[in-house]
mmCIF file of C-alpha atoms in Angstrom:
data_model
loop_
_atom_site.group_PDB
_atom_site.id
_atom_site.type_symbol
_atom_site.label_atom_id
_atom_site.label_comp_id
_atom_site.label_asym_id
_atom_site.label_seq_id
_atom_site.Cartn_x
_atom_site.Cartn_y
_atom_site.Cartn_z
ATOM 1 C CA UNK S 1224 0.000 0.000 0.000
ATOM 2 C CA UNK S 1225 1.392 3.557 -0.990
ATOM 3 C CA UNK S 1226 1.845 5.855 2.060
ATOM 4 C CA UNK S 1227 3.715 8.247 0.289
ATOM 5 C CA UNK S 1228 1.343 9.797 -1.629
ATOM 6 C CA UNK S 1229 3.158 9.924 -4.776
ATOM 7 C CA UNK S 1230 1.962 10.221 -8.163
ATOM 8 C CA UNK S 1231 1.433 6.254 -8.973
ATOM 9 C CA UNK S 1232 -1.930 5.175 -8.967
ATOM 10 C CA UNK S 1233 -4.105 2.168 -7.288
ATOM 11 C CA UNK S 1234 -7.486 0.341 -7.760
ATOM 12 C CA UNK S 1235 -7.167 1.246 -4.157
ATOM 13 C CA UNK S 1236 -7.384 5.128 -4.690
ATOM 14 C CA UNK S 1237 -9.968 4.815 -7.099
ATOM 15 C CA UNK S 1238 -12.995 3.049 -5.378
ATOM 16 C CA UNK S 1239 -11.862 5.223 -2.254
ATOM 17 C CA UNK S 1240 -14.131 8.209 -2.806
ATOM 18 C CA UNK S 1241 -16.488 6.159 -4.088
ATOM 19 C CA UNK S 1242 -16.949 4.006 -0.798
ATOM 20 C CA UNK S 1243 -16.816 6.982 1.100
ATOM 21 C CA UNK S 1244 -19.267 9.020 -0.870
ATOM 22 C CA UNK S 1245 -21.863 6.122 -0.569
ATOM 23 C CA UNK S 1246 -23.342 6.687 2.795
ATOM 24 C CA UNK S 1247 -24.074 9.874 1.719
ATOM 25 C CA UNK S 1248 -25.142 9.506 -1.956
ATOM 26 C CA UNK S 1249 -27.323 6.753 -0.871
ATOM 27 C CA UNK S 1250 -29.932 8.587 1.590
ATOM 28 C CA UNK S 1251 -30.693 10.578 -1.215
ATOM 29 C CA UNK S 1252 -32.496 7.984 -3.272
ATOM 30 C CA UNK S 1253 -34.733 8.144 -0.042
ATOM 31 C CA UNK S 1254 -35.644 9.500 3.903
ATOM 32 C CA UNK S 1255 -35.570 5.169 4.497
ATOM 33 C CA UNK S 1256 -31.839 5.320 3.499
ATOM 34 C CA UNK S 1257 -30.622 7.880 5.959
ATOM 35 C CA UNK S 1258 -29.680 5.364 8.711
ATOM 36 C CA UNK S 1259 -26.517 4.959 6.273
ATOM 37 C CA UNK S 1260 -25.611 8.208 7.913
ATOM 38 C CA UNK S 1261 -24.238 6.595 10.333
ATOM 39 C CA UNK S 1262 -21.748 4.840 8.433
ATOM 40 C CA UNK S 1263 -19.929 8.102 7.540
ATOM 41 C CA UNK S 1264 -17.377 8.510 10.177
ATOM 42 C CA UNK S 1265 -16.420 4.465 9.602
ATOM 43 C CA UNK S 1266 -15.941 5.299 5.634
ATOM 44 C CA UNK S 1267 -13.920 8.524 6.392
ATOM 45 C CA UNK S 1268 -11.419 6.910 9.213
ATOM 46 C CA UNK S 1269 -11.449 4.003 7.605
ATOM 47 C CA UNK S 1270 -9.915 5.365 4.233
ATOM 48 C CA UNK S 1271 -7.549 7.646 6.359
ATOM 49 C CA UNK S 1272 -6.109 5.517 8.328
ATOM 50 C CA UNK S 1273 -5.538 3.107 5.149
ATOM 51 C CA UNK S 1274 -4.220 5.476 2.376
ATOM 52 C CA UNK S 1275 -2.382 7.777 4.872
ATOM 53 C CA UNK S 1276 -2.435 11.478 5.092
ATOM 54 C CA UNK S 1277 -2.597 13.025 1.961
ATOM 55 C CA UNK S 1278 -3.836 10.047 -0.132
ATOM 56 C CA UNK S 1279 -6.793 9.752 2.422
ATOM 57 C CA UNK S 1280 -7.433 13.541 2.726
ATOM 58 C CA UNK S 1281 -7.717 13.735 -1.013
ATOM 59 C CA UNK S 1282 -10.053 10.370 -1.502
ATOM 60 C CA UNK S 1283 -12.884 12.505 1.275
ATOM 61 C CA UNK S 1284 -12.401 15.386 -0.607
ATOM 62 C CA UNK S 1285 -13.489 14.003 -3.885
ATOM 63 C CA UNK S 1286 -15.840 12.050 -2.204
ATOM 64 C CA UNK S 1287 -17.497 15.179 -0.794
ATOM 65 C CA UNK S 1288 -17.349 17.129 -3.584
ATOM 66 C CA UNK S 1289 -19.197 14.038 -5.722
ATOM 67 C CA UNK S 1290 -21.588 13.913 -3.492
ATOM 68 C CA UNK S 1291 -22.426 17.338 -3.179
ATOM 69 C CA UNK S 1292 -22.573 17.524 -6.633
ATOM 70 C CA UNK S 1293 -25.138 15.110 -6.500
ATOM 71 C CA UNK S 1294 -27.144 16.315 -4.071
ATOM 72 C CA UNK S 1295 -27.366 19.652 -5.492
ATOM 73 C CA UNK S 1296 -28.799 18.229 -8.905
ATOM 74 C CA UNK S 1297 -31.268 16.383 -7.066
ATOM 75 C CA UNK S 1298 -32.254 19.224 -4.168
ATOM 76 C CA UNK S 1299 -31.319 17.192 -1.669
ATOM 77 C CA UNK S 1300 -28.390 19.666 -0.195
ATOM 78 C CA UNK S 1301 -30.122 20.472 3.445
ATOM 79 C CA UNK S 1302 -30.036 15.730 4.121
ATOM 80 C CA UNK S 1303 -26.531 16.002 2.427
ATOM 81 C CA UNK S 1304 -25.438 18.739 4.810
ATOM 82 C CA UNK S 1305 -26.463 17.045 8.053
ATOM 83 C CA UNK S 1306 -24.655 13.775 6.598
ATOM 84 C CA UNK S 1307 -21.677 15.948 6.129
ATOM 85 C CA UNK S 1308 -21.689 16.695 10.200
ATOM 86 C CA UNK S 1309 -20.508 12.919 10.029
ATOM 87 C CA UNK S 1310 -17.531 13.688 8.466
ATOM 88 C CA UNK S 1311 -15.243 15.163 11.634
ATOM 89 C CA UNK S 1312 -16.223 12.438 13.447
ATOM 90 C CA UNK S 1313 -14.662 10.049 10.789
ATOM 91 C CA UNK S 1314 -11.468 12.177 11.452
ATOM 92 C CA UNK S 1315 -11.573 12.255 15.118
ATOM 93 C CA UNK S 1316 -11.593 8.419 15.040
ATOM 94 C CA UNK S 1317 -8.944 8.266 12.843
ATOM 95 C CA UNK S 1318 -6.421 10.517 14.773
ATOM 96 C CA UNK S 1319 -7.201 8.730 17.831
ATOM 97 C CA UNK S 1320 -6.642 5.272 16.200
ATOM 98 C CA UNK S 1321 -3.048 6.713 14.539
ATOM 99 C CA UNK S 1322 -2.257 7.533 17.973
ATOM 100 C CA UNK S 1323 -3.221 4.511 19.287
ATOM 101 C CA UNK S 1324 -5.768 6.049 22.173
ATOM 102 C CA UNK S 1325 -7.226 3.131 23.856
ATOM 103 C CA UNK S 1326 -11.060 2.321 22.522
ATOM 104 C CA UNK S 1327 -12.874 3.836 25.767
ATOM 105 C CA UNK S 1328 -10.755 7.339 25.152
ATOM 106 C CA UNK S 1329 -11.623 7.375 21.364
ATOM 107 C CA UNK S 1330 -15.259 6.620 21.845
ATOM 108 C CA UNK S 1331 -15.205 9.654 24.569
ATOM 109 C CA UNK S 1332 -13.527 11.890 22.160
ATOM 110 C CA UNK S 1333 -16.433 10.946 19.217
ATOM 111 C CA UNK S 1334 -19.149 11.230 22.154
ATOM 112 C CA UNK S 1335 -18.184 14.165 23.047
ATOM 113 C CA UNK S 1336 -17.871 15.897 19.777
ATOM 114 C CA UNK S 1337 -21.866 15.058 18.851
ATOM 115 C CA UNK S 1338 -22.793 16.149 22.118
ATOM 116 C CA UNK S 1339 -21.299 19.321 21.041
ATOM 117 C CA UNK S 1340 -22.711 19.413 17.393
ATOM 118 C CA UNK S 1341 -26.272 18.809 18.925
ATOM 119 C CA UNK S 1342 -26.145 21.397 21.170
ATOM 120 C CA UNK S 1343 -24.788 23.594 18.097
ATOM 121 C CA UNK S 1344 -27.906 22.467 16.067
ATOM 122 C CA UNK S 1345 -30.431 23.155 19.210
ATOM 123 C CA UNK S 1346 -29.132 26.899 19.526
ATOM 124 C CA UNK S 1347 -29.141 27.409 16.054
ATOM 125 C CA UNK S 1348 -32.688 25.809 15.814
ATOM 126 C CA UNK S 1349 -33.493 27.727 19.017
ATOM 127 C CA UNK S 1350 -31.797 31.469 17.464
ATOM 128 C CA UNK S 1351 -33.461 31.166 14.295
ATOM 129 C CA UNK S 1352 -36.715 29.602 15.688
ATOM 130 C CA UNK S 1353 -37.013 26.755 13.524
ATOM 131 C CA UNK S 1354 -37.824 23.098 15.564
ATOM 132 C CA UNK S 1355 -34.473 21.813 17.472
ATOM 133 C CA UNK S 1356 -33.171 18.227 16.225
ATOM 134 C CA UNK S 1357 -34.455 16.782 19.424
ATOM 135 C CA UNK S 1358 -38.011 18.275 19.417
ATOM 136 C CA UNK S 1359 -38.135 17.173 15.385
ATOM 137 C CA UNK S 1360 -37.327 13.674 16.394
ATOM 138 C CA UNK S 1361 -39.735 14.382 19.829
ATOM 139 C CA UNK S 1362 -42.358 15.289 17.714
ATOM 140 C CA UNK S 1363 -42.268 12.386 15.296
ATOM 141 C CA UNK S 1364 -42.110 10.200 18.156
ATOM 142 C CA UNK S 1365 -45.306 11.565 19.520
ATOM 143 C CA UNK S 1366 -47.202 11.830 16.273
ATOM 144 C CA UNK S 1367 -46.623 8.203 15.188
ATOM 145 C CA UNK S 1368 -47.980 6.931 18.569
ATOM 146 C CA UNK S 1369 -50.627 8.798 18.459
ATOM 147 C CA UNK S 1370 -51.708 8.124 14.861
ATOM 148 C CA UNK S 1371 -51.670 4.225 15.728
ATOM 149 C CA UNK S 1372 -54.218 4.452 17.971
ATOM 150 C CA UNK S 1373 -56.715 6.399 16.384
ATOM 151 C CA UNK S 1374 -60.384 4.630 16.107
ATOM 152 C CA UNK S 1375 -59.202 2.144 19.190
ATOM 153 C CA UNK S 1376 -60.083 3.032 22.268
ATOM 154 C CA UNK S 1377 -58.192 0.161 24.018
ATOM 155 C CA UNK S 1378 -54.945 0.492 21.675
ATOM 156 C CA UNK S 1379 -55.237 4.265 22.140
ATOM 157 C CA UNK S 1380 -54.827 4.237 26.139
ATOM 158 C CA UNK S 1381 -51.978 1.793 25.483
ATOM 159 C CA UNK S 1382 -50.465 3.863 23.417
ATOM 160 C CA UNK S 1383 -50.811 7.080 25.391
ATOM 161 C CA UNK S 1384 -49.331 5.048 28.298
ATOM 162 C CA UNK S 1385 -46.325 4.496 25.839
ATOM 163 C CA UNK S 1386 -46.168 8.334 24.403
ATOM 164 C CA UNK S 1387 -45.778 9.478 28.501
ATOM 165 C CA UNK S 1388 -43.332 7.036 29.031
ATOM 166 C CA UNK S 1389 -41.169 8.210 26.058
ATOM 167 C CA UNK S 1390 -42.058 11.632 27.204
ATOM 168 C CA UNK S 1391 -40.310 10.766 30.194
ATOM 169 C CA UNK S 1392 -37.026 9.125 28.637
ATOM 170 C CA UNK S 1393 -36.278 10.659 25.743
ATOM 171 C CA UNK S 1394 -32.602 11.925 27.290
ATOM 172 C CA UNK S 1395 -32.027 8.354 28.021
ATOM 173 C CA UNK S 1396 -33.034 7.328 24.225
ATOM 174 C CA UNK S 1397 -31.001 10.146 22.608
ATOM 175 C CA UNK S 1398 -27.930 9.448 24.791
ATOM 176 C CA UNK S 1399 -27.881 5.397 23.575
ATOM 177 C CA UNK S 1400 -28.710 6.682 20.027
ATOM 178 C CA UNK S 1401 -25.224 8.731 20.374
ATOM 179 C CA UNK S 1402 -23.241 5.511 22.251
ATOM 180 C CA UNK S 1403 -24.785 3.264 19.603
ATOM 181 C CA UNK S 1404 -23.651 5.359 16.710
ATOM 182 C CA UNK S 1405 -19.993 5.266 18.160
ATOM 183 C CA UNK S 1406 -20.442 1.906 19.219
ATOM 184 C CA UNK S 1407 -21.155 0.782 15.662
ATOM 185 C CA UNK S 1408 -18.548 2.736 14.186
ATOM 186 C CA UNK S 1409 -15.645 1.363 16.809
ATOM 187 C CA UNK S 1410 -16.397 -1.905 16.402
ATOM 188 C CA UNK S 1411 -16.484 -2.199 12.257
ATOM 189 C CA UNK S 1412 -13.685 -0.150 12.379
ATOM 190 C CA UNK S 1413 -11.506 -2.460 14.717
ATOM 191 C CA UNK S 1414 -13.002 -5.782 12.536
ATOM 192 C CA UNK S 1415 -11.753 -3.894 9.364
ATOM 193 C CA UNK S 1416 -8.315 -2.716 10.643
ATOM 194 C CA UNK S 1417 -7.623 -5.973 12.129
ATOM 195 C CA UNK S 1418 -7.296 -7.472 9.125
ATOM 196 C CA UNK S 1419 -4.370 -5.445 7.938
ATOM 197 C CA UNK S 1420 -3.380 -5.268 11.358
ATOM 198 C CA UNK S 1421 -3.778 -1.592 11.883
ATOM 199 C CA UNK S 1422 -6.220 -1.253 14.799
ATOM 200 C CA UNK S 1423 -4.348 0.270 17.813
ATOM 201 C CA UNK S 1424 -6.965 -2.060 20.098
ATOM 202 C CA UNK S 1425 -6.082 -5.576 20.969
ATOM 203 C CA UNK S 1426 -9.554 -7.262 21.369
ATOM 204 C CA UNK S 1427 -12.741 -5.533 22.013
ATOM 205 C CA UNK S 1428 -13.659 -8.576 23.814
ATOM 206 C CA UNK S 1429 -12.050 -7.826 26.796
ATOM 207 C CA UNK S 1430 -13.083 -4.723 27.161
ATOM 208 C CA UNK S 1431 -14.949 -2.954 30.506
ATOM 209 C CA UNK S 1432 -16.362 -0.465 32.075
ATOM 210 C CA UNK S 1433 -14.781 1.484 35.229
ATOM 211 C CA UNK S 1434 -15.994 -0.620 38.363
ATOM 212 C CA UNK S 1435 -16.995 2.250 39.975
ATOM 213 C CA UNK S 1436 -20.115 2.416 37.956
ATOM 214 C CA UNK S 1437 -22.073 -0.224 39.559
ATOM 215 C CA UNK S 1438 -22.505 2.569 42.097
ATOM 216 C CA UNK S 1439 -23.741 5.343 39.558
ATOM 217 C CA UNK S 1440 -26.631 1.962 38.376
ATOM 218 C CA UNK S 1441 -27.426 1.491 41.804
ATOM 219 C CA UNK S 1442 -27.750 5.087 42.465
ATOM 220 C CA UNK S 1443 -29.908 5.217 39.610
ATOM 221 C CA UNK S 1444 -32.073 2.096 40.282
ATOM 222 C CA UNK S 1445 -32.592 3.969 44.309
ATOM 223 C CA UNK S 1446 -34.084 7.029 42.816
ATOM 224 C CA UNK S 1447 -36.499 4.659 40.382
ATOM 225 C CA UNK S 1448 -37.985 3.173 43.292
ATOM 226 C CA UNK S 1449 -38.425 5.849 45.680
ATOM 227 C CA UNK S 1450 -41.131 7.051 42.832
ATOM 228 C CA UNK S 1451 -40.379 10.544 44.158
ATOM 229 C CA UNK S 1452 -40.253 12.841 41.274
ATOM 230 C CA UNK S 1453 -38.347 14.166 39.152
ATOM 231 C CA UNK S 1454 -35.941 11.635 41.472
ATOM 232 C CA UNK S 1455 -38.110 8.774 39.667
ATOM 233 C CA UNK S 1456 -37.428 10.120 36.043
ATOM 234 C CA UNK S 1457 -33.423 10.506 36.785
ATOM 235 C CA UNK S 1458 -33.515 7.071 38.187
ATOM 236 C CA UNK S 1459 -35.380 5.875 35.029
ATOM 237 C CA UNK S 1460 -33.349 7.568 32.431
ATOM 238 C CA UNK S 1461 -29.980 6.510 34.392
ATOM 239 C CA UNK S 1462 -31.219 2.665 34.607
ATOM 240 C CA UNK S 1463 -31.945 2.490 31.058
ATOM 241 C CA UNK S 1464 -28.446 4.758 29.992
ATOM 242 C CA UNK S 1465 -26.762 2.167 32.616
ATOM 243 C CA UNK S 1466 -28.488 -1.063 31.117
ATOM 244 C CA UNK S 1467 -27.077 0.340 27.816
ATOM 245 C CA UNK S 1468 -23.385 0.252 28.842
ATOM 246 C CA UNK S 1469 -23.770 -3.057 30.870
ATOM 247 C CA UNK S 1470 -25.525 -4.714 27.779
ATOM 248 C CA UNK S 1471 -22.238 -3.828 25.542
ATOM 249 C CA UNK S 1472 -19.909 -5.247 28.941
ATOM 250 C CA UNK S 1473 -21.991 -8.091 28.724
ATOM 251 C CA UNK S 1474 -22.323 -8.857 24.643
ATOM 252 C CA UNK S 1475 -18.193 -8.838 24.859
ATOM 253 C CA UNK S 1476 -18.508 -11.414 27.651
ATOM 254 C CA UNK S 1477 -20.197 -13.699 25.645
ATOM 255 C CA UNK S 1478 -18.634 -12.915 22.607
ATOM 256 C CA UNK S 1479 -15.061 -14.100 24.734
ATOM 257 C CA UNK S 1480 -16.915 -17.424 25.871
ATOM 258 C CA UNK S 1481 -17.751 -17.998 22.538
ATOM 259 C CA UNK S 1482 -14.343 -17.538 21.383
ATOM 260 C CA UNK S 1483 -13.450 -19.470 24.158
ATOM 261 C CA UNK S 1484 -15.394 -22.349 23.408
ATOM 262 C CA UNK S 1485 -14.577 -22.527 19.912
ATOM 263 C CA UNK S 1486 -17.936 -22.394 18.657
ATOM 264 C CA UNK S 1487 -18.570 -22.637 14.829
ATOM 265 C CA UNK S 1488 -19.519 -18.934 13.086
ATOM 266 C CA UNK S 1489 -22.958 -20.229 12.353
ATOM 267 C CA UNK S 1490 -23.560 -21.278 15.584
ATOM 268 C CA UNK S 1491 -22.230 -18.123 17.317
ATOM 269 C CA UNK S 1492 -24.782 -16.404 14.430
ATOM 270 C CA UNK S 1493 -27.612 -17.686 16.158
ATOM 271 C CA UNK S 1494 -26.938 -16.878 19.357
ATOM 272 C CA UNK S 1495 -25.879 -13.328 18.489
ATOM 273 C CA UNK S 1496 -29.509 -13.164 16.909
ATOM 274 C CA UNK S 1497 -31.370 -15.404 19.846
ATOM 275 C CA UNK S 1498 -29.881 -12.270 21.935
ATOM 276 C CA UNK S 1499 -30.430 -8.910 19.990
ATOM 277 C CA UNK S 1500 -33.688 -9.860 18.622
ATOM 278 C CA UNK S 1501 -35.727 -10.207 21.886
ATOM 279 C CA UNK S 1502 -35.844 -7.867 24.964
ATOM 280 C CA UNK S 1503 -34.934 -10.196 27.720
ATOM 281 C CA UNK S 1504 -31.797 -11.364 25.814
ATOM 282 C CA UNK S 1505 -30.369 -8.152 26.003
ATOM 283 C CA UNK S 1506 -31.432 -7.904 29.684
ATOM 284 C CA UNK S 1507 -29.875 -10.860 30.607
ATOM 285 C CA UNK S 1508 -27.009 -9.782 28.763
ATOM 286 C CA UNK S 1509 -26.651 -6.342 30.916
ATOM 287 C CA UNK S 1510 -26.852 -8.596 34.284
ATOM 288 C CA UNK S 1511 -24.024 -10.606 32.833
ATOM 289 C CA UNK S 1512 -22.171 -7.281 32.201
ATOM 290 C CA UNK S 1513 -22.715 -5.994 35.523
ATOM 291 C CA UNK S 1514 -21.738 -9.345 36.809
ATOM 292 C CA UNK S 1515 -18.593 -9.257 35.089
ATOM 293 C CA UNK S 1516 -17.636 -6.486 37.840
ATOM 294 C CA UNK S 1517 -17.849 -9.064 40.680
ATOM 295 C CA UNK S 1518 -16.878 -12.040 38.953
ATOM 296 C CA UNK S 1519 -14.433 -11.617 36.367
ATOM 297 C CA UNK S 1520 -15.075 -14.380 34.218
ATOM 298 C CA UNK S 1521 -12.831 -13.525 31.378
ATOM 299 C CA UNK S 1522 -9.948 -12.395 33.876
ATOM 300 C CA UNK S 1523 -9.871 -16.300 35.675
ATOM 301 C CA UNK S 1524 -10.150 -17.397 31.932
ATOM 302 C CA UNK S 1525 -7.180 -15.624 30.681
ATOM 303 C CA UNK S 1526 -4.996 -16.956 34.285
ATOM 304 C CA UNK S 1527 -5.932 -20.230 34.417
ATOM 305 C CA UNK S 1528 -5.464 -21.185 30.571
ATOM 306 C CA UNK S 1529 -3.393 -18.415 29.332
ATOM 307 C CA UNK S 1530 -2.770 -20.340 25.907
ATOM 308 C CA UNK S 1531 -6.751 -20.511 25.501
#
């Protein structure tokens, strides 16, 4: 692979902007495409990190440019401009992972950067008084349950009930949105990089959280059941935030006993699905996590059979 950046030229460099320009040229065939958003920052890093500084700098510019060129044809510039907020976050990852920050520091650094471009996007929504991001997706939250239930009495109190209760958590859902979005980009990243041994992580599997966070969940879980409010709403939108983080703990526990046990790709296919596809999987899955703090299962593994 050419790090250089000279003046020869690679299959490599040419399906470059192309691969990154696809998460954003995509969405514009359609609002059902924009979750490919989200794969932005893992085609920008992942192309950086790969082709090297100037090589990778030049592949997102003509990427950018194409698809701005696109969108502009096809009057889809304002959903190609918030796919373009992607883009630094694709370059944050990539600095940390040539400087070989450990995967809990990078995903800060990411988290903390669309923290910051929300808030951006809230004042500017608030300045100009347009709708904020978070009372667009509020909104479309609320209007969608209410449709459902119209002509049902029965389905309509049920799905009241429901509106309330995502009334009452929506911090809690916007804050996993964020994790998940790093989340998803971390992990494809690390599986990609792997391969040509470039990822600065040694296995995801073993990753934890700080111990000293079963005491933040249990604070949480108090103030739930003291049902005092707004003590009650904090306690609910730190349980499910918690669960969140405890549920990733736990998925790379049993992605290590997996590994561990030397089950078969197909097999460990089905119980990846058996798990994400129902809600008490991924409950069960966030009391492993959190058990992982007191037991240490994949600690004892790694002493007693070091070779394993």
């Amino acid at each position: 692979m050419n790090h250089g950046g000279g003046a020869s030229f690679s299959p490599e460099r040419l399906k470059a902007p192309l691969l990154i320009a696809a998460p954003l040229l995509l969405p514009l065939w359609g609002p059902g495409l924009s979750w490919l958003h989200a794969l932005v920052p893992l085609a920008v890093a992942y192309h950086l990190v790969i082709l090297g500084g100037r090589q990778g700098n030049g592949a997102v510019v003509k990427a950018l440019l194409l698809a701005g060129l696109v969108a502009l044809l096809s009057g889809e510039l304002l959903l190609y401009l918030f796919g373009l907020t992607m883009v630094p976050l694709g370059y944050i990852l990539a600095h940390a992972i040539q400087r070989r920050d450990s995967a809990t520091w990078t995903g800060l650094k990411g988290l903390a950067y669309l923290v910051v471009l929300w808030l951006l996007l809230g004042a500017y929504a608030g300045m100009s008084g347009a709708p904020s991001p978070l009372q667009m997706v509020h909104e479309s939250i609320d209007h969608a349950l209410t449709a459902g239930g119209l002509g049902e009495p029965e389905l309509a109190a049920a799905l009241e009930g429901l509106r309330d209760f995502v009334n009452r958590v929506w911090p809690a859902l916007f804050a996993i949105s964020l994790i998940g979005l790093i989340w998803l980009n971390l992990l494809t990243s690390h599986w990609l990089l792997r391969r040509k041994e470039l990822s600065p992580w040694p296995d995801l599997r073993l990753w934890r959280m700080p111990d000293h966070f079963v005491a933040v969940a249990a604070l949480a879980l108090l103030f739930l059941l003291l049902r005092i409010e707004p003590l009650a709403t904090i306690g609910l939108n730190g349980v499910l935030l918690m669960g969140i983080l405890y549920f990733m703990q736990g998925l790379g526990v049993m992605s290590y006993l997996m590994a561990y046990w030397n089950l078969p790709p197909l097999l460990r296919g089905v119980c990846y699905a058996l798990v994400l596809l129902q809600g008490y999987g991924m409950m069960l899955l966030a009391l492993l996590g959190m058990a992982e703090v007191r037991l240490n299962l994949r600690r004892r593994l790694q002493l007693k059979y070091p070779s394993a």
